[in-house]
Coordinates of N, CA and C and ligand atoms in Angstrom, one line a residue:
M1 N 0.6 -0.8 -0.3 CA -0.2 0.0 -0.4 C 1.1 1.5 -0.2
V2 N 0.5 2.1 -0.8 CA 1.0 3.3 -0.6 C 1.1 4.4 0.6
K3 N 2.1 4.6 0.7 CA 2.2 5.8 2.1 C 1.2 7.0 1.7
K4 N 0.8 7.5 2.9 CA 0.5 8.8 2.3 C 2.0 10.1 3.0
T5 N 2.1 11.2 2.2 CA 3.0 11.8 2.8 C 2.5 13.4 3.4
I6 N 2.9 13.4 4.3 CA 2.0 15.2 5.2 C 3.0 15.8 5.0
V7 N 3.0 16.9 5.0 CA 4.0 17.6 5.0 C 3.7 19.0 5.9
I8 N 4.4 19.1 7.3 CA 4.5 19.8 8.7 C 5.0 21.0 8.5
T9 N 4.8 22.5 8.5 CA 5.4 22.7 8.3 C 5.2 23.4 9.9
G10 N 6.8 24.4 10.0 CA 7.1 24.1 12.0 C 7.1 23.0 12.0
G11 N 7.3 22.2 11.7 CA 7.6 20.6 12.7 C 8.0 20.8 13.3
A12 N 9.5 21.9 13.6 CA 10.8 21.9 14.9 C 10.1 22.4 16.1
G13 N 8.8 23.2 15.6 CA 8.4 23.2 17.4 C 8.0 22.8 17.6
F14 N 7.4 22.9 19.4 CA 6.6 22.2 20.2 C 5.4 21.2 19.9
I15 N 4.3 22.0 19.1 CA 3.3 21.2 18.5 C 3.6 20.6 17.6
G16 N 4.2 20.9 16.6 CA 4.6 20.7 15.3 C 5.8 19.1 15.3
S17 N 6.7 19.0 16.7 CA 7.6 18.3 16.9 C 6.5 16.6 16.9
H18 N 6.5 16.9 18.4 CA 5.2 15.8 18.4 C 4.0 15.3 17.7
L19 N 4.0 16.6 16.6 CA 2.9 15.9 15.8 C 4.1 15.2 14.3
C20 N 5.1 15.4 14.5 CA 6.0 14.5 13.2 C 6.3 13.3 13.9
D21 N 6.1 13.5 15.4 CA 6.8 12.1 16.1 C 5.2 10.7 15.5
R22 N 4.4 11.7 16.4 CA 3.2 10.7 15.4 C 2.8 10.7 14.4
L23 N 2.9 10.8 13.7 CA 2.5 10.7 11.9 C 3.3 9.9 12.1
V24 N 5.3 10.1 12.1 CA 6.4 9.1 12.1 C 5.5 7.2 12.6
R25 N 5.0 7.9 13.5 CA 4.7 6.9 13.9 C 3.7 5.6 13.9
E26 N 2.6 6.8 13.6 CA 1.6 6.5 12.3 C 1.5 5.4 11.2
G27 N 2.9 5.7 10.9 CA 3.3 5.1 9.8 C 2.7 6.2 8.6
F28 N 3.2 7.1 8.4 CA 3.0 8.5 7.2 C 4.6 8.0 6.8
R29 N 4.4 9.0 5.8 CA 5.9 9.6 5.5 C 5.5 11.1 5.8
V30 N 6.6 12.0 6.0 CA 6.9 13.0 7.2 C 7.7 13.9 6.5
I31 N 7.1 15.1 5.7 CA 8.5 16.4 5.4 C 8.1 17.5 6.1
C32 N 8.9 17.6 7.1 CA 9.3 18.6 8.2 C 9.7 19.8 7.3
I33 N 8.8 21.4 7.3 CA 9.9 21.9 6.7 C 9.4 23.7 8.0
D34 N 10.9 23.8 7.9 CA 10.6 24.9 9.2 C 12.1 25.6 9.2
N35 N 11.6 27.2 9.3 CA 13.1 28.1 9.3 C 13.8 28.0 10.8
L36 N 13.3 27.2 11.7 CA 14.0 27.4 13.1 C 14.0 28.8 13.8
I37 N 12.6 29.7 13.6 CA 12.9 31.2 13.9 C 12.4 31.1 15.4
T38 N 12.1 29.7 15.9 CA 12.2 29.7 16.8 C 12.2 28.1 17.8
G39 N 12.1 27.2 16.7 CA 12.0 26.0 17.3 C 13.5 25.6 16.6
S40 N 13.7 24.2 17.1 CA 15.0 23.5 17.2 C 14.8 22.3 16.6
K41 N 16.2 22.1 15.7 CA 16.7 21.1 15.0 C 16.6 19.7 16.6
D42 N 16.6 20.4 17.1 CA 17.2 19.2 18.4 C 16.1 18.5 18.9
N43 N 14.8 19.6 18.2 CA 13.1 18.5 18.1 C 13.2 18.0 17.6
V44 N 13.0 17.2 16.5 CA 13.1 16.2 15.9 C 14.3 15.4 16.0
R45 N 16.0 15.4 16.0 CA 16.7 14.9 15.7 C 16.6 13.7 16.1
H46 N 15.9 13.4 16.4 CA 15.7 11.5 17.0 C 15.0 10.9 15.6
L47 N 14.7 11.7 14.7 CA 14.2 11.3 13.9 C 14.7 11.3 12.4
L48 N 15.8 12.2 11.9 CA 16.4 12.4 11.5 C 17.1 11.0 10.7
N49 N 17.1 10.5 10.8 CA 17.4 9.1 10.8 C 16.7 7.6 9.9
E50 N 15.1 8.6 10.3 CA 14.4 7.3 10.2 C 13.6 7.7 8.9
K51 N 13.4 6.5 7.8 CA 13.3 6.4 6.1 C 12.2 7.0 6.2
D52 N 11.7 7.4 6.4 CA 10.0 8.0 6.1 C 10.4 9.6 7.1
F53 N 11.0 10.2 7.3 CA 11.1 11.2 7.4 C 12.1 12.5 6.8
L54 N 11.1 13.7 6.5 CA 12.4 14.4 5.7 C 12.9 15.8 6.3
F55 N 13.3 16.5 6.6 CA 13.4 17.7 7.3 C 14.0 18.9 6.4
I56 N 13.4 19.9 5.8 CA 14.0 20.7 5.3 C 13.8 22.1 5.9
R57 N 14.8 23.0 5.8 CA 15.0 24.3 6.7 C 14.6 24.9 5.7
Q58 N 13.5 25.4 6.1 CA 12.7 26.8 4.9 C 11.6 28.0 5.7
D59 N 11.7 28.6 4.9 CA 10.5 29.5 5.8 C 8.9 28.9 5.2
A60 N 8.1 28.7 4.9 CA 6.9 27.7 4.9 C 6.2 29.1 3.7
A61 N 6.7 30.1 4.4 CA 5.9 31.4 3.6 C 6.2 31.6 2.2
Q62 N 7.4 31.5 2.2 CA 8.7 31.6 0.6 C 8.8 30.2 -0.3
N63 N 7.9 30.3 -0.9 CA 8.7 29.7 -1.8 C 8.3 28.1 -1.2
R64 N 7.2 27.8 -1.9 CA 6.3 26.5 -1.6 C 7.0 25.4 -2.1
K65 N 7.6 26.0 -3.8 CA 7.6 25.1 -4.9 C 8.9 24.3 -4.7
S66 N 9.7 25.5 -4.5 CA 11.4 24.5 -3.6 C 10.8 23.5 -2.8
A67 N 10.3 24.1 -1.7 CA 10.1 22.5 -0.5 C 10.4 21.6 -1.5
V68 N 8.5 21.7 -2.5 CA 8.0 20.3 -2.9 C 9.0 20.0 -3.8
S69 N 10.0 20.4 -4.3 CA 10.9 20.5 -5.6 C 11.5 19.5 -4.2
S70 N 12.2 19.8 -3.7 CA 13.6 19.7 -2.4 C 12.7 17.9 -2.0
A71 N 12.0 18.0 -2.1 CA 11.2 16.9 -1.2 C 10.7 15.9 -2.0
G72 N 11.3 15.9 -3.6 CA 11.8 14.6 -4.8 C 10.1 15.0 -5.6
Q73 N 10.0 15.7 -5.9 CA 8.9 15.9 -6.5 C 7.4 15.8 -6.5
L74 N 7.2 15.6 -5.4 CA 6.4 14.6 -4.9 C 4.9 15.6 -5.3
P75 N 3.7 14.9 -5.6 CA 2.6 15.7 -5.9 C 2.0 15.9 -5.1
L76 N 1.9 16.9 -4.6 CA 1.1 18.1 -3.6 C 0.2 18.4 -3.8
R77 N -1.0 19.0 -3.1 CA -2.2 19.4 -2.9 C -2.4 20.5 -2.3
L78 N -2.2 21.8 -1.7 CA -3.1 22.3 -0.7 C -4.2 22.5 0.0
T79 N -3.9 22.3 1.0 CA -5.3 21.7 1.8 C -5.5 22.7 2.5
K80 N -4.6 23.5 3.6 CA -5.1 24.2 4.3 C -4.2 25.8 4.0
H81 N -4.1 26.7 4.8 CA -3.4 27.7 5.0 C -1.7 27.0 5.3
H82 N -2.1 26.4 5.9 CA -0.7 25.9 6.4 C -0.1 24.9 6.1
T83 N -1.0 24.0 5.3 CA -0.7 22.3 5.4 C -1.0 22.0 3.9
L84 N 0.0 21.3 3.4 CA 0.1 20.5 2.4 C 0.3 19.4 2.4
S85 N -0.7 18.4 1.7 CA -0.1 17.1 1.5 C -0.4 16.6 0.3
A86 N 0.1 15.5 0.4 CA 0.9 14.3 -0.9 C 0.6 13.2 -0.7
Q87 N 0.6 12.8 -1.9 CA -0.2 11.0 -1.9 C 1.6 10.7 -2.9
Ligands
NAD101 N1 7.2 22.2 27.7 C1 6.0 23.0 27.3 O1 5.4 22.5 27.5 C2 6.0 23.7 25.9 C3 7.9 23.9 25.4 C4 7.1 24.8 24.2 C5 6.1 25.9 24.5 N2 5.1 25.6 24.6 C6 4.2 26.3 24.7 O2 3.6 26.1 23.1 C7 3.4 27.0 22.0 C8 4.0 27.2 21.5 O3 4.0 26.3 20.8 P1 4.1 26.1 19.5 O4 4.8 25.0 18.6 O5 2.7 26.9 18.4 O6 5.0 27.6 18.7 P2 6.9 27.0 18.6 O7 7.6 28.4 18.6 O8 7.2 26.1 19.1 O9 6.4 26.0 17.3 C9 6.6 27.2 15.7 C10 7.7 26.4 14.8 O10 7.1 27.3 13.7 C11 8.6 28.0 13.0 N3 8.2 28.3 12.2 C12 8.0 30.1 12.2 N4 7.8 30.6 11.1 C13 7.7 29.4 10.6 C14 8.0 30.2 9.2 N5 7.6 31.2 8.6 N6 8.3 28.8 7.9 C15 9.0 27.7 8.6 N7 8.5 27.2 9.8 C16 8.6 28.9 10.8 C17 9.5 27.9 14.0 O11 10.7 27.7 14.0 C18 8.8 27.1 15.2 O12 9.8 25.7 15.6 C19 3.1 28.1 23.2 O13 1.9 28.3 24.0 C20 4.1 28.1 24.4 O14 4.0 28.7 25.8 C21 5.3 24.9 26.2

């Protein structure tokens, strides 16, 4: 079965990092985009070697297309203001 990919902006923050944990644990592929303005890579460091987790340091308000191509040309769909989903 094809795993769903979820993009989490602010994924290295307090709430976002817990969301990353939970979604990786539940079997999703997770792309975490964070510019680290208040968050820290330490919050997701334990996930960096997971095959289904990708961290991208980037401003989510800028250059969304670049984030998409960095993530491997995944077909993305804008679903909410801060949330992109992919299949
Ligand atoms: N241990 C605790 O109980 C604890 C710890 C930390 C925070 N908090 C509380 O949690 C709340 C804050 O949590 P949060 O997760 O909403 O905030 P956060 O600051 O932890 O997370 C927001 C994340 O978004 C990122 N970000 C912001 N703008 C961005 C942009 N344009 N592009 C990409 N990334 C961007 C930040 O770098 C950060 O990682 C506050 O109420 C705080 O008091 C509680």
